[in-house]
Amino acid sequence: MRIDEAFDEFQRSVNEDVGQTRLARERRDLFKRALISEPDVTEAFGSGSLRRSTQLKPINDVDIIAVYDTTQHPDWGTAGLSAEDALDHARGQVNRLLGKTNGSHGNEVRLALPRNHAVKCFLDDPDDENGFTVDVMPALRQADGTLLIPEKLTQNWVPADPEHLIDLVADRQRDWEHFRPLVRVLKQWRHDVAVTGRIKSLVIEVLALDCMPTSGNRPSALRAFFTASAARVNERVKDPAELCGEIQPDLDYDGLQAALADAAELADRACAAAAAGETDQALRLWQEILGDSFPAPAAPTKPANPVTGAPALITGTPALITPRPIKDAPQG
Amino acid sequence: MLILVPHHAAATIRQAGPWGGMTLRGNHEDLAVIRGVSTRDGATFPVNTSPGQNLIAATGDVRASGYWYRVAPVLHVYWRQVSGRLGTRVPLSVFQEHLTSGYKKPGTTPYLALTYAPNLTDAFPDHNAPDIVAWRVGRDGAYPLNCLVEPSTTGISQIQDHWPVRDLQTAHVMLVGAGSIGSATAHALAGYGIGHLTLVDPDRLSWHNLVRHTTSRRHVGRSKVTALAEELTDLRPDTTVTPLVLDVIDDADRIRTLLPQSDLVLCTADGVAARRVTGHLARRAGIPAVMACVLQDGALGEILRLRPWPQHGCLTCRRQALAEHGGIDPEPALDAGYGTGTRHRPMTAVGPDLHLVAHLAAKTAIATLLERLGHPDQRLPGEHGLISLRRQPDCAPPFDLNRTGETRWLPATPPRPGCPTCETP
Ligand SMILES: [Zn+2]
């Protein structure tokens, strides 16, 4: 199998299921239609990875932003209880519009709970870990075009610009066809990274915006991404709209940095192997980086443990990686 | 005899008709450069001669004229064959036979000629002969001469298939200190293809600097940065050099406002205070700093990379960590405020040793920039590099390098609690 074929096959395993995406979009649109019918809602649009087309399967959450008319909620937008009020207001609307028992627009929502920034709407059993949820985030449009969103914990409203990220991702995709697919690959990769806690998918998406090249093939782009990120992540990952500061202050940066550095090393070796015509070796290395869903070489003729190789003297089998001799071609 | 063919002349010859005249100026080193070209029915117009200009202006020049001809490709294969044999020539009849038109018969003194063979590589793909070659045409035949044709592109872009030229051409490095290490660092950075270089140093070039500095004697008395900028611009036109006659301590406010435009600051200033100020300002600006110096009277070269990362301590923190382990004698000025303390020590190292450190510092800076841009082949083994220039026995670790030429890379040390540089203001 060629390297690019392996990447194609892996990509298919990472990409979202078409049927699932359609269902997610339908549910998103149902929420949008219902919310925009409200007299105090001026805009309702999707944000999050579904909107940016960087979603990973299974898609079980969708983000909706409902922008409210400030003239109808003059007390919103300032510190105090109005942040919580806005979330409660949105929850009431969702229940009235889409509640299980007597929603006027549908009967999708079993439970709606206000969280810190958004109302989490459960469309399946709330105890089902893979249940489908829709996050409805109330917001106010500011004069400069950015949004103010409620923050229940701090009893305040904070600036946000999710549309900026949507635009950035769309621009990068226009420049280079592999951008969105590789962001999905990296979001998948992060699940197997040995870190304390979890890595927010937005961290990976912003790192990709910062460190992914805008041209080239997928292996060399991933190699560059891992190399650059392993250095760049030490500078902390911040909101690209420069509004909210650090995206995940409690992130295990040491763990992520170590994982990126390891991946950079393996990717460098994978690219060198591919350049030397050692396709199987390259595939094994990519599998080590990206996990078992990455296609293995078609017919492994050598025993396992491909990276270190078996000590030839002890087992009698040749090492899988033999040191590459340097070319004798002096330059003046 | 060597004939230099400026690009402009070569382009004219390649585009114009079957033949024309040319004028040359030569010197007594058997070197000539084309100064003017004419086409068959046109007047001679001057050629912009960037190569050879100074050389010809400086020595007594000789005017010469000659002709250029469009020829059949096989003549260049003959040129290649006879070039390898001393005193061998192509008979005049053969030479003439392969011109498309315009043959000039040589008089008693031979004339110079260039021939241009279009489609040469199509006709003789394996012969590797140039499409423009030179001859001396006399009554006894046409002798091959060497000629150098200026390529259409020169400079750093020539190696862009093998080196990340584009990434570096957009990069901006500030170099603090334009002394012996600094001048060589500037040359090395430009050699790597850095697009923008800002030089900061308040000093003037003096006689005693010449033994270690890269700048030549004729600049004595001028600002080091101005002279260096001039020399670099001449040598490496792909690098834009901005000289600033400033002192990093006295003019810290100016430097502070300039740093955010830089991707990295490289400090080769002597004196602890200047290094500390540079490191502090770089960390505040959120950019990496690379510090280069020699220790122990020039026996040991040291490169410190200070990246503005939470787990990496600043210059002071690293020095104190070394001092606590008995590795280094703390400088008396280490605890002094900015702008105080000792400044200069007489430099005891030899120029090339300092330049070796300079080149390692430039390499460190370039690698730091390139790693951050995703080039895995530019990752360094650590943050603190040591190189033995003159081996000193029985030094405390980590300075216990055993032989001259040995290098060692150490990891970063963490910031120390309460450090005014490392802790966010
Ligand atoms: Zn410090």
XYZ file of N, CA and C in Angstrom, chain A residues 63-250:
564
model
N -23.285 22.869 18.450
C -23.301 24.153 19.145
C -24.129 25.165 18.363
N -25.035 25.819 19.067
C -25.870 26.859 18.457
C -25.671 28.149 19.251
N -25.540 29.242 18.543
C -25.487 30.540 19.221
C -26.778 31.291 18.909
N -27.451 31.741 19.952
C -28.665 32.543 19.772
C -28.334 33.973 20.203
N -28.407 34.888 19.254
C -28.101 36.290 19.556
C -29.416 36.996 19.891
N -29.410 37.631 21.036
C -30.642 38.274 21.510
C -30.632 39.768 21.247
N -31.832 40.302 21.123
C -32.040 41.732 20.879
C -31.774 42.495 22.175
N -30.774 43.348 22.161
C -30.398 44.045 23.399
C -31.505 44.992 23.871
N -32.318 45.511 22.922
C -33.359 46.449 23.351
C -34.423 45.713 24.168
N -34.572 44.409 23.921
C -35.566 43.664 24.686
C -34.996 43.109 25.993
N -33.640 43.125 26.083
C -33.007 42.660 27.331
C -31.985 43.695 27.779
N -32.472 44.883 28.136
C -31.528 45.976 28.425
C -30.633 45.686 29.626
N -31.066 44.802 30.505
C -30.260 44.560 31.699
C -29.173 43.510 31.455
N -29.196 42.828 30.302
C -28.179 41.805 30.025
C -26.854 42.469 29.612
N -25.802 41.724 29.772
C -24.505 42.203 29.274
C -23.644 42.839 30.332
N -24.180 43.008 31.547
C -23.375 43.617 32.610
C -23.200 42.596 33.736
N -22.215 42.860 34.565
C -21.903 41.937 35.649
C -23.103 41.779 36.576
N -23.192 40.598 37.181
C -24.287 40.340 38.098
C -25.074 39.123 37.682
N -26.355 39.115 38.066
C -27.158 37.918 37.844
C -27.666 37.784 36.409
N -27.429 38.811 35.566
C -28.010 38.752 34.224
C -27.431 37.610 33.396
N -26.198 37.190 33.672
C -25.629 36.065 32.930
C -26.463 34.814 33.177
N -26.785 34.592 34.433
C -27.597 33.429 34.779
C -29.020 33.586 34.235
N -29.529 34.818 34.306
C -30.865 35.094 33.765
C -30.957 34.702 32.299
N -29.932 35.073 31.555
C -29.930 34.808 30.112
C -29.962 33.308 29.857
N -29.163 32.568 30.625
C -29.139 31.115 30.447
C -30.495 30.501 30.821
N -31.101 31.010 31.898
C -32.419 30.509 32.291
C -33.474 30.844 31.239
N -33.365 32.045 30.717
C -34.293 32.481 29.674
C -34.198 31.552 28.458
N -32.959 31.265 28.052
C -32.755 30.391 26.893
C -33.288 28.985 27.191
N -33.068 28.539 28.425
C -33.572 27.213 28.765
C -35.103 27.174 28.670
N -35.750 28.219 29.171
C -37.207 28.274 29.095
C -37.691 28.224 27.653
N -36.998 28.963 26.806
C -37.386 28.981 25.386
C -37.238 27.602 24.764
N -36.097 26.958 25.030
C -35.862 25.637 24.435
C -36.942 24.662 24.879
N -37.257 24.697 26.144
C -38.295 23.784 26.632
C -39.642 24.068 25.975
N -39.961 25.343 25.859
C -41.241 25.707 25.266
C -41.286 25.359 23.778
N -40.162 25.536 23.110
C -40.142 25.315 21.659
C -39.981 23.840 21.304
N -39.104 23.122 22.049
C -38.679 21.800 21.601
C -38.792 20.736 22.688
N -39.512 21.036 23.777
C -39.587 20.120 24.914
C -40.283 18.811 24.566
N -39.902 17.777 25.275
C -40.375 16.412 25.012
C -41.904 16.323 25.034
N -42.503 16.968 26.031
C -43.938 16.731 26.191
C -44.797 17.655 25.333
N -44.517 18.955 25.353
C -45.421 19.821 24.586
C -44.698 20.961 23.868
N -43.556 20.650 23.237
C -42.830 21.661 22.478
C -43.641 22.134 21.278
N -43.579 23.435 21.001
C -44.378 23.967 19.893
C -43.736 23.688 18.535
N -42.406 23.502 18.480
C -41.728 23.261 17.210
C -41.228 21.835 17.045
N -41.220 21.074 18.101
C -40.720 19.698 18.041
C -40.686 19.149 19.440
N -40.360 17.879 19.547
C -40.363 17.243 20.871
C -39.051 16.502 21.087
N -37.952 17.213 20.813
C -36.647 16.562 20.800
C -35.961 16.567 22.164
N -36.220 17.602 22.939
C -35.376 17.838 24.117
C -35.951 17.173 25.354
N -35.162 16.203 25.886
C -35.619 15.525 27.101
C -35.310 16.356 28.335
N -34.177 17.075 28.280
C -33.749 17.815 29.467
C -32.866 18.972 29.005
N -33.056 20.141 29.574
C -32.202 21.286 29.239
C -31.617 21.845 30.524
N -30.273 21.866 30.591
C -29.601 22.308 31.822
C -28.684 23.478 31.527
N -28.853 24.605 32.225
C -27.911 25.709 32.024
C -26.548 25.340 32.594
N -25.501 25.474 31.766
C -24.131 25.259 32.248
C -23.457 26.618 32.347
N -22.141 26.640 32.269
C -21.429 27.918 32.484
C -21.696 28.949 31.387
N -21.576 28.491 30.119
C -21.759 29.426 29.000
C -23.007 29.145 28.180
N -23.549 27.929 28.293
C -24.603 27.535 27.371
C -25.593 26.619 28.073
N -26.739 26.454 27.422
C -27.727 25.507 27.912
C -27.486 24.184 27.208
N -27.218 23.149 27.981
C -26.988 21.835 27.364
C -28.315 21.118 27.252
N -28.688 20.789 25.994
C -29.973 20.152 25.742
C -29.735 18.684 25.404
N -30.311 17.799 26.189
C -30.121 16.358 25.975
C -31.230 15.837 25.081
N -30.840 15.238 23.961
C -31.835 14.689 23.051
C -32.011 13.196 23.263
N -31.058 12.601 23.997
C -31.177 11.182 24.361
C -31.193 11.107 25.880
N -31.142 9.905 26.372
C -31.071 9.708 27.815
C -29.868 10.483 28.368
N -30.098 11.392 29.300
C -28.990 12.208 29.812
C -27.864 11.370 30.413
N -28.141 10.130 30.781
C -27.085 9.299 31.346
C -26.272 8.582 30.269
N -26.755 8.644 29.042
C -26.049 7.970 27.943
C -24.811 8.807 27.579
N -23.647 8.195 27.765
C -22.410 8.942 27.522
C -22.295 9.406 26.072
N -22.831 8.616 25.163
C -22.751 8.982 23.744
C -24.051 9.609 23.253
N -24.885 10.020 24.205
C -26.148 10.638 23.821
C -25.912 11.956 23.078
N -26.908 12.334 22.286
C -26.777 13.530 21.470
C -27.169 14.760 22.293
N -26.326 15.786 22.241
C -26.656 17.023 22.952
C -26.498 18.218 22.024
N -27.286 19.242 22.311
C -27.138 20.512 21.590
C -26.857 21.588 22.635
N -25.775 22.337 22.429
C -25.462 23.447 23.332
C -26.010 24.733 22.743
N -26.911 25.371 23.455
C -27.445 26.657 22.991
C -26.802 27.752 23.834
N -26.034 28.604 23.176
C -25.332 29.664 23.898
C -25.980 31.009 23.600
N -26.549 31.646 24.612
C -27.096 32.981 24.373
C -25.964 33.983 24.195
N -26.180 35.012 23.413
C -25.121 35.996 23.162
C -25.733 37.331 22.810
N -24.931 38.376 22.983
C -25.331 39.718 22.554
C -24.329 40.192 21.519
N -24.814 40.818 20.460
C -23.912 41.326 19.424
C -23.406 42.699 19.845
N -22.098 42.904 19.829
C -21.521 44.203 20.202
C -21.322 45.067 18.961
N -21.041 46.327 19.213
C -20.909 47.281 18.105
C -19.789 46.871 17.143
N -18.726 46.257 17.654
C -17.605 45.886 16.784
C -17.827 44.556 16.084
N -19.018 43.966 16.223
C -19.295 42.726 15.519
C -19.009 41.486 16.331
N -18.241 41.604 17.418
C -17.975 40.429 18.249
C -19.152 40.191 19.185
N -19.096 39.081 19.911
C -20.200 38.705 20.781
C -19.823 38.873 22.244
N -20.876 39.019 23.074
C -20.704 38.917 24.524
C -21.458 37.671 24.940
N -20.805 36.811 25.709
C -21.507 35.595 26.138
C -21.530 35.536 27.667
N -22.614 34.958 28.209
C -22.728 34.916 29.674
C -21.781 33.895 30.272
N -21.291 34.195 31.464
C -20.444 33.258 32.189
C -21.001 33.157 33.598
N -21.717 32.050 33.833
C -22.475 31.919 35.084
C -21.545 31.933 36.292
N -20.435 31.232 36.199
C -19.559 31.062 37.368
C -19.008 32.397 37.868
N -18.637 33.268 36.933
C -18.079 34.560 37.351
C -19.149 35.632 37.423
N -20.394 35.271 37.104
C -21.498 36.238 37.068
C -21.138 37.442 36.199
N -20.687 37.135 35.005
C -20.298 38.227 34.126
C -20.539 37.826 32.675
N -20.315 38.761 31.781
C -20.400 38.494 30.347
C -19.003 38.668 29.769
N -18.592 37.741 28.918
C -17.224 37.812 28.391
C -17.263 37.910 26.862
N -16.292 38.615 26.275
C -16.280 38.738 24.823
C -15.882 37.424 24.155
N -16.395 37.205 22.979
C -16.052 36.002 22.217
C -16.249 36.304 20.739
N -15.515 35.573 19.914
C -15.649 35.784 18.463
C -15.566 34.454 17.730
N -16.573 33.602 17.933
C -16.505 32.273 17.307
C -16.488 32.351 15.786
N -17.065 33.426 15.246
C -17.100 33.542 13.785
C -15.701 33.756 13.220
N -14.816 34.343 14.039
C -13.431 34.551 13.603
C -12.769 33.200 13.326
N -12.973 32.261 14.227
C -12.380 30.928 14.057
C -12.976 30.225 12.832
N -14.310 30.395 12.666
C -14.967 29.791 11.494
C -14.309 30.310 10.215
N -14.072 31.622 10.190
C -13.459 32.228 8.996
C -12.024 31.747 8.800
N -11.266 31.675 9.897
C -9.869 31.250 9.792
C -9.776 29.841 9.211
N -10.615 28.954 9.727
C -10.574 27.562 9.255
C -10.983 27.507 7.786
N -12.017 28.262 7.436
C -12.472 28.249 6.039
C -11.366 28.773 5.106
N -10.665 29.810 5.549
C -9.571 30.361 4.732
C -8.472 29.325 4.521
N -8.118 28.655 5.604
C -7.037 27.675 5.493
C -7.448 26.523 4.571
N -8.714 26.126 4.658
C -9.175 25.040 3.799
C -9.125 25.467 2.332
N -9.464 26.712 2.068
C -9.397 27.214 0.685
C -7.960 27.145 0.167
N -6.996 27.450 1.068
C -5.587 27.452 0.659
C -5.057 26.041 0.419
N -5.587 25.078 1.178
C -4.963 23.749 1.165
C -5.999 22.695 1.498
N -6.229 21.777 0.580
C -7.339 20.842 0.688
C -7.247 19.893 1.885
N -6.049 19.691 2.414
C -5.906 18.701 3.485
C -6.115 19.281 4.878
N -6.380 20.579 4.967
C -6.396 21.182 6.305
C -7.464 20.566 7.218
N -8.719 20.650 6.813
C -9.781 20.136 7.683
C -9.632 18.651 7.956
N -9.369 17.837 6.915
C -9.191 16.409 7.205
C -8.098 16.140 8.237
N -6.983 16.873 8.142
C -5.900 16.613 9.088
C -6.225 17.125 10.486
N -7.028 18.178 10.576
C -7.461 18.616 11.910
C -8.261 17.492 12.570
N -9.093 16.832 11.775
C -9.848 15.701 12.331
C -8.905 14.585 12.768
N -7.893 14.331 11.954
C -6.898 13.319 12.311
C -6.242 13.668 13.648
N -5.904 14.938 13.814
C -5.215 15.350 15.038
C -6.144 15.318 16.250
N -7.416 15.634 16.021
C -8.365 15.551 17.127
C -8.513 14.104 17.590
N -8.465 13.217 16.628
C -8.502 11.791 16.957
C -7.224 11.400 17.695
N -6.096 11.893 17.178
C -4.785 11.574 17.788
C -4.757 11.960 19.261
N -5.379 13.086 19.587
C -5.272 13.596 20.953
C -5.893 12.658 21.976
N -6.867 11.814 21.529
C -7.530 10.928 22.480
C -6.570 9.906 23.066
N -5.503 9.585 22.348
C -4.573 8.571 22.834
C -3.336 9.168 23.483
N -3.329 10.480 23.643
C -2.158 11.123 24.234
C -2.194 10.943 25.752
N -1.033 10.584 26.293
C -0.961 10.359 27.741
C -0.882 11.691 28.473
N -2.038 12.247 28.811
C -2.054 13.488 29.581
C -2.969 13.299 30.784
N -2.736 14.111 31.788
C -3.654 14.150 32.917
C -4.851 14.985 32.479
N -6.040 14.429 32.655
C -7.231 15.147 32.198
C -7.402 14.963 30.699
N -8.075 15.908 30.066
C -8.289 15.760 28.628
C -7.784 17.001 27.898
N -7.668 16.858 26.596
C -7.231 17.984 25.769
C -8.452 18.477 25.019
N -8.799 19.731 25.186
C -9.945 20.276 24.462
C -9.670 20.243 22.962
N -10.698 19.905 22.216
C -10.480 19.823 20.774
C -10.126 21.197 20.195
N -10.602 22.258 20.856
C -10.288 23.597 20.368
C -8.789 23.886 20.468
N -8.129 23.314 21.472
C -6.675 23.483 21.604
C -5.977 22.945 20.353
N -6.411 21.758 19.945
C -5.796 21.148 18.766
C -6.101 21.972 17.522
N -7.325 22.464 17.437
C -7.716 23.212 16.251
C -6.905 24.511 16.134
N -6.691 25.167 17.269
C -5.926 26.422 17.233
C -4.443 26.140 16.965
N -3.925 25.069 17.564
C -2.539 24.688 17.260
C -2.377 24.403 15.765
N -3.377 23.753 15.199
C -3.303 23.434 13.765
C -3.301 24.710 12.930
N -4.126 25.678 13.319
C -4.139 26.951 12.586
C -2.756 27.601 12.634
N -2.107 27.427 13.769
C -0.827 28.079 13.995
C 0.331 27.327 13.357
N 0.277 26.019 13.359
C 1.472 25.208 13.055
C 1.355 24.331 11.814
N 0.172 24.216 11.243
C 0.056 23.342 10.071
C 0.477 24.126 8.837
N 1.342 23.529 8.000
C 1.744 24.241 6.773
C 0.540 24.468 5.856
N 0.723 25.323 4.890
C -0.380 25.615 3.973
C -0.189 24.939 2.623
N 0.768 24.038 2.550
C 0.965 23.319 1.298
C 1.711 22.026 1.612
N 1.878 21.221 0.595
C 2.653 19.998 0.768
C 1.774 18.778 0.907
N 2.411 17.612 1.076
C 1.635 16.392 1.245
C 1.341 16.161 2.726
N 0.472 15.195 2.991
C 0.013 15.006 4.360
C 1.125 14.563 5.315
N 1.968 13.599 4.920
C 3.029 13.217 5.871
C 3.959 14.379 6.229
N 4.391 15.124 5.232
C 5.329 16.212 5.556
C 4.618 17.314 6.338
N 3.324 17.504 6.077
C 2.583 18.521 6.827
C 2.436 18.105 8.290
N 2.145 16.836 8.522
C 2.020 16.378 9.911
C 3.364 16.462 10.617
N 4.428 16.109 9.891
C 5.760 16.209 10.476
C 6.049 17.657 10.901
N 5.732 18.587 10.019
C 5.947 19.997 10.344
C 5.043 20.419 11.502
N 3.796 19.940 11.472
C 2.876 20.308 12.557
C 3.413 19.846 13.909
N 3.789 18.580 13.990
C 4.257 18.056 15.283
C 5.520 18.792 15.738
N 6.427 19.038 14.795
C 7.676 19.722 15.157
C 7.395 21.126 15.683
N 6.611 21.877 14.924
C 6.337 23.264 15.319
C 5.521 23.303 16.605
N 4.522 22.417 16.715
C 3.664 22.439 17.905
C 4.444 22.091 19.161
N 5.394 21.153 19.024
C 6.154 20.747 20.205
C 6.897 21.944 20.789
N 7.271 22.896 19.944
C 7.890 24.129 20.452
C 6.815 25.152 20.826
N 5.844 25.336 19.949
C 4.862 26.414 20.102
C 3.953 26.212 21.310
N 3.673 24.942 21.652
C 2.735 24.683 22.746
C 3.293 25.207 24.063
N 4.607 25.370 24.144
C 5.213 25.917 25.357
C 4.866 27.392 25.554
N 4.392 28.014 24.504
C 3.985 29.415 24.627
C 2.511 29.519 25.002
N 1.886 28.371 25.314
C 0.473 28.300 25.688
C -0.433 28.563 24.475
N -1.609 27.936 24.502
C -2.526 28.035 23.365
C -3.630 29.023 23.715
N -3.710 30.075 22.922
C -4.632 31.161 23.248
C -5.708 31.329 22.187
N -6.782 31.966 22.576
C -7.899 32.256 21.687
C -7.402 33.062 20.482
N -7.593 32.556 19.262
C -7.071 33.288 18.098
C -7.745 34.639 17.890
N -8.923 34.813 18.462
C -9.572 36.133 18.370
C -9.009 37.091 19.408
N -8.090 36.588 20.242
C -7.428 37.390 21.272
C -8.413 38.032 22.241
N -9.489 37.311 22.534
C -10.481 37.838 23.462
C -10.465 37.096 24.789
N -10.403 35.764 24.713
C -10.593 34.974 25.940
C -9.279 34.522 26.564
N -8.134 34.857 25.971
C -6.869 34.421 26.541
C -6.648 32.932 26.334
N -6.051 32.297 27.323
C -5.684 30.884 27.201
C -6.935 30.015 27.104
N -6.935 29.086 26.167
C -8.128 28.286 25.914
C -8.376 27.281 27.028
N -7.303 26.657 27.492
C -7.478 25.624 28.519
C -6.376 25.764 29.568
N -6.581 26.679 30.525
C -5.503 26.961 31.482
C -5.078 25.733 32.290
N -5.978 24.763 32.473
C -5.617 23.606 33.290
C -5.037 22.465 32.454
